[in-house]
Amino acid sequence: MITELPIDGRRSLISKKSGVRHPSIGNGFTLIELMLVMALIIVAVSIVMPQMENFMRGRGLDSEARRLAALMHAGQSRAVSEGMPIVLWIDTKQNEYGLEEETPPKGGDVNAEELSLNGYVQMTVNTSGQSGSTTFHNLPAIRFLADGTVDENSPQTLQMTEGSDTLWFNEMQNHTGYEVGNTKQQ
């Protein structure tokens, strides 16, 4: 038998046999309340999403710049440790870049790396004003020599863009690598 008894100022149904308290009808959410909450969530998400997209887009450029800088460092390290030139090639049409021995053995370079650019990021190689630019398989390339320096015919600048954001990789004056910055150095 179930009886209605006031507990803590609220009405509840309590079973005399089991002593279990059952809430009375009317303690749930109505359909209108649920629809209002869903509408508020939709409005909040529609306001926040454009800002999140811009935030993620900027993070993509930063992430790609770090990956390219790490690959440049790996190329220099390999050139020094293996005592032979290593090239970092850039395919701007396919949005890919990679690292490989300049003259790989018959079986190919087992340590070769190939990376794809993030879909929003574009890379441009600036070889203007340079005669005899370094290429690898007809692609512009940075050539790291066995002493760890950059070949003088390697591109002086690389540009990475994503939307309106731009980063430049500028070759250092002493040919020991590239610096990353927001401006192109002359």
XYZ file of N, CA and C in Angstrom, residues 46-160:
345
model
N 26.277 28.902 -32.348
C 26.385 29.689 -33.581
C 27.200 30.963 -33.380
N 27.252 31.482 -32.181
C 28.073 32.666 -31.889
C 29.536 32.278 -31.721
N 29.807 31.159 -31.091
C 31.177 30.744 -30.762
C 31.908 30.115 -31.954
N 31.228 29.404 -32.845
C 31.878 28.649 -33.921
C 32.766 29.507 -34.832
N 32.350 30.689 -35.289
C 33.254 31.477 -36.156
C 34.565 31.846 -35.460
N 34.516 32.195 -34.182
C 35.741 32.505 -33.452
C 36.616 31.268 -33.313
N 36.030 30.115 -33.087
C 36.800 28.881 -32.971
C 37.468 28.529 -34.294
N 36.773 28.758 -35.407
C 37.343 28.474 -36.720
C 38.558 29.360 -36.976
N 38.473 30.646 -36.652
C 39.618 31.548 -36.815
C 40.765 31.142 -35.904
N 40.453 30.720 -34.692
C 41.487 30.277 -33.761
C 42.198 29.055 -34.317
N 41.450 28.087 -34.820
C 42.042 26.862 -35.352
C 42.844 27.151 -36.613
N 42.389 28.098 -37.429
C 43.107 28.413 -38.659
C 44.480 28.977 -38.323
N 44.588 29.853 -37.380
C 45.875 30.410 -36.969
C 46.788 29.351 -36.375
N 46.218 28.391 -35.686
C 46.999 27.303 -35.105
C 47.579 26.412 -36.194
N 46.890 26.274 -37.319
C 47.378 25.456 -38.423
C 48.655 26.022 -39.024
N 48.717 27.333 -39.207
C 49.912 27.973 -39.754
C 51.082 27.812 -38.799
N 50.846 28.024 -37.529
C 51.894 27.867 -36.522
C 52.405 26.429 -36.487
N 51.497 25.483 -36.548
C 51.868 24.068 -36.522
C 52.693 23.690 -37.751
N 52.284 24.155 -38.939
C 53.034 23.863 -40.162
C 54.421 24.491 -40.128
N 54.515 25.697 -39.604
C 55.821 26.366 -39.514
C 56.756 25.584 -38.592
N 56.224 25.063 -37.510
C 57.048 24.255 -36.596
C 57.494 22.952 -37.266
N 56.593 22.330 -38.028
C 56.969 21.090 -38.719
C 58.061 21.342 -39.756
N 57.933 22.433 -40.517
C 58.951 22.749 -41.517
C 60.285 23.070 -40.853
N 60.267 23.841 -39.769
C 61.502 24.169 -39.051
C 62.155 22.899 -38.498
N 61.357 21.980 -37.983
C 61.900 20.723 -37.467
C 62.510 19.887 -38.589
N 61.868 19.887 -39.761
C 62.409 19.136 -40.896
C 63.705 19.779 -41.395
N 63.780 21.098 -41.353
C 65.027 21.775 -41.728
C 66.158 21.377 -40.777
N 65.854 21.376 -39.508
C 66.853 20.989 -38.502
C 67.279 19.538 -38.710
N 66.319 18.658 -39.000
C 66.636 17.249 -39.257
C 67.513 17.108 -40.496
N 67.244 17.918 -41.515
C 68.063 17.880 -42.725
C 69.496 18.290 -42.460
N 69.671 19.348 -41.695
C 71.026 19.781 -41.336
C 71.735 18.705 -40.525
N 71.053 18.138 -39.562
C 71.647 17.102 -38.713
C 72.045 15.878 -39.527
N 71.168 15.459 -40.442
C 71.491 14.314 -41.295
C 72.686 14.601 -42.192
N 72.740 15.797 -42.767
C 73.851 16.154 -43.656
C 75.180 16.059 -42.913
N 75.206 16.559 -41.682
C 76.440 16.529 -40.890
C 76.770 15.098 -40.473
N 75.798 14.375 -39.944
C 76.075 13.035 -39.426
C 76.397 12.031 -40.534
N 75.775 12.174 -41.716
C 76.020 11.238 -42.800
C 77.136 11.706 -43.737
N 77.549 12.970 -43.596
C 78.630 13.504 -44.419
C 78.290 13.640 -45.885
N 77.022 13.861 -46.206
C 76.608 14.036 -47.596
C 75.456 15.031 -47.668
N 75.277 15.676 -48.826
C 74.192 16.655 -48.964
C 72.810 16.022 -48.824
N 71.952 16.732 -48.134
C 70.549 16.345 -47.950
C 69.707 17.493 -48.500
N 68.649 17.171 -49.230
C 67.795 18.217 -49.803
C 66.406 18.187 -49.176
N 65.892 19.359 -48.971
C 64.507 19.532 -48.538
C 63.777 20.088 -49.754
N 62.997 19.252 -50.409
C 62.281 19.653 -51.619
C 60.889 20.158 -51.273
N 60.360 21.033 -52.123
C 59.051 21.644 -51.877
C 58.233 21.580 -53.156
N 57.093 20.920 -53.089
C 56.176 20.829 -54.225
C 54.964 21.712 -53.906
N 54.983 22.944 -54.411
C 53.923 23.909 -54.091
C 52.600 23.542 -54.762
N 52.646 22.823 -55.878
C 51.403 22.446 -56.572
C 50.660 21.330 -55.835
N 51.406 20.374 -55.289
C 50.793 19.255 -54.562
C 50.687 19.525 -53.058
N 51.178 20.692 -52.601
C 51.195 21.046 -51.173
C 51.912 19.989 -50.346
N 53.089 19.591 -50.818
C 53.901 18.598 -50.116
C 55.340 19.095 -50.035
N 56.062 18.562 -49.066
C 57.487 18.824 -48.948
C 58.127 17.627 -48.280
N 59.435 17.477 -48.472
C 60.076 16.304 -47.916
C 61.575 16.451 -47.818
N 62.194 15.441 -47.273
C 63.629 15.430 -47.003
C 64.199 14.135 -47.556
N 65.333 14.259 -48.266
C 65.893 13.090 -48.920
C 67.377 13.305 -49.199
N 68.121 12.208 -49.310
C 69.515 12.299 -49.722
C 69.561 12.832 -51.148
N 70.574 13.647 -51.431
C 70.677 14.193 -52.779
C 70.976 13.081 -53.797
N 71.840 12.164 -53.441
C 72.147 11.015 -54.300
C 71.896 9.738 -53.502
N 70.648 9.284 -53.481
C 70.315 8.103 -52.676
C 70.929 6.831 -53.261
N 71.157 5.810 -52.427
C 71.671 4.532 -52.923
C 70.630 3.837 -53.805
N 71.012 2.709 -54.396
C 70.115 1.994 -55.324
C 68.752 1.687 -54.722
N 68.698 1.271 -53.493
C 67.424 0.918 -52.853
C 66.601 2.128 -52.439
N 67.127 3.327 -52.646
C 66.432 4.546 -52.237
C 66.843 4.958 -50.832
N 66.444 6.131 -50.445
C 66.755 6.679 -49.124
C 65.756 6.122 -48.118
N 66.219 5.245 -47.243
C 65.308 4.634 -46.263
C 64.853 5.630 -45.202
N 65.583 6.745 -45.057
C 65.218 7.758 -44.064
C 64.483 8.943 -44.686
N 64.074 8.816 -45.941
C 63.359 9.908 -46.609
C 62.042 10.179 -45.899
N 61.664 11.446 -45.892
C 60.397 11.849 -45.266
C 59.597 12.671 -46.257
N 58.291 12.503 -46.226
C 57.396 13.281 -47.070
C 56.213 13.730 -46.229
N 55.926 15.031 -46.254
C 54.836 15.596 -45.457
C 53.892 16.372 -46.357
N 52.634 16.413 -45.991
C 51.636 17.209 -46.702
C 51.275 18.420 -45.864
N 51.079 19.539 -46.553
C 50.661 20.754 -45.850
C 49.214 20.635 -45.391
N 48.912 21.285 -44.271
C 47.542 21.424 -43.799
C 46.727 22.039 -44.940
N 45.481 21.635 -45.115
C 44.641 22.076 -46.228
C 44.512 23.570 -46.402
N 44.611 24.345 -45.334
C 44.440 25.795 -45.437
C 45.756 26.525 -45.684
N 46.877 25.869 -45.471
C 48.188 26.517 -45.558
C 48.755 26.367 -46.963
N 49.304 27.455 -47.488
C 49.970 27.468 -48.791
C 51.427 27.859 -48.589
N 52.325 27.257 -49.391
C 53.745 27.592 -49.296
C 54.218 28.101 -50.652
N 55.036 29.149 -50.618
C 55.615 29.736 -51.815
C 57.123 29.795 -51.634
N 57.854 29.433 -52.678
C 59.312 29.486 -52.658
C 59.733 30.695 -53.474
N 60.543 31.569 -52.865
C 60.991 32.781 -53.541
C 62.405 32.568 -54.070
N 62.524 32.418 -55.381
C 63.837 32.265 -56.011
C 64.138 33.443 -56.926
N 63.365 34.523 -56.802
C 63.565 35.679 -57.680
C 64.945 36.283 -57.455
N 65.572 36.667 -58.537
C 66.893 37.285 -58.458
C 68.015 36.283 -58.288
N 67.717 34.983 -58.314
C 68.731 33.950 -58.156
C 68.897 33.207 -59.473
N 70.115 33.067 -59.898
C 70.361 32.250 -61.086
C 70.873 30.899 -60.622
N 70.463 29.835 -61.304
C 70.923 28.499 -60.941
C 70.399 28.029 -59.607
N 69.123 28.256 -59.341
C 68.531 27.847 -58.069
C 68.606 26.337 -57.892
N 68.740 25.890 -56.657
C 68.815 24.477 -56.335
C 67.465 23.825 -56.600
N 67.496 22.686 -57.310
C 66.283 21.916 -57.557
C 66.564 20.450 -57.260
N 65.493 19.710 -57.034
C 65.564 18.265 -56.801
C 64.345 17.663 -57.469
N 64.538 16.813 -58.467
C 63.450 16.256 -59.276
C 62.575 17.377 -59.845
N 63.228 18.423 -60.342
C 62.572 19.598 -60.947
C 61.700 20.380 -59.971
N 61.940 20.241 -58.682
C 61.229 21.004 -57.659
C 62.217 21.903 -56.935
N 61.784 23.091 -56.500
C 62.700 23.929 -55.717
C 63.100 23.198 -54.436
N 64.374 23.378 -54.041
C 64.867 22.629 -52.885
C 65.897 23.440 -52.109
N 65.990 23.137 -50.833
C 67.040 23.664 -49.962
C 68.063 22.547 -49.825
N 69.301 22.859 -50.087
C 70.367 21.848 -50.034
C 71.226 22.100 -48.808
N 71.240 21.124 -47.899
C 72.072 21.197 -46.702
C 73.370 20.454 -46.986
N 74.490 21.135 -46.835
C 75.801 20.562 -47.123
C 76.314 19.772 -45.922
N 77.361 18.982 -46.161
C 77.912 18.108 -45.121
C 78.459 18.881 -43.921
N 78.784 20.162 -44.089
C 79.265 20.957 -42.958
C 78.115 21.630 -42.194
N 76.877 21.354 -42.606
C 75.709 21.890 -41.905
C 75.203 23.213 -42.444
N 75.879 23.772 -43.432
C 75.433 25.048 -43.997
C 74.431 24.809 -45.121
N 73.811 25.910 -45.552
C 72.852 25.867 -46.646
C 73.575 26.285 -47.924
N 73.350 25.535 -49.003
C 73.933 25.838 -50.310
C 73.552 27.265 -50.712
N 74.483 27.988 -51.294
C 74.230 29.397 -51.656
C 73.178 29.544 -52.747
N 72.874 28.482 -53.500
C 71.843 28.550 -54.536
C 70.467 28.129 -54.027
N 70.370 27.783 -52.748
C 69.069 27.432 -52.157
C 68.210 28.685 -52.055
N 66.906 28.522 -52.042
C 66.020 29.696 -51.933
C 66.357 30.541 -50.704
N 66.321 31.845 -50.885
C 66.620 32.741 -49.769
C 65.431 32.911 -48.838
N 64.222 32.778 -49.380
C 63.020 32.925 -48.548
C 61.955 31.907 -48.950
N 61.203 31.479 -47.957
C 60.001 30.665 -48.148
C 58.868 31.410 -47.462
N 57.705 31.367 -48.056
C 56.550 32.042 -47.471
C 55.453 31.026 -47.210
N 54.903 31.060 -46.007
C 53.740 30.233 -45.652
C 52.586 31.173 -45.355
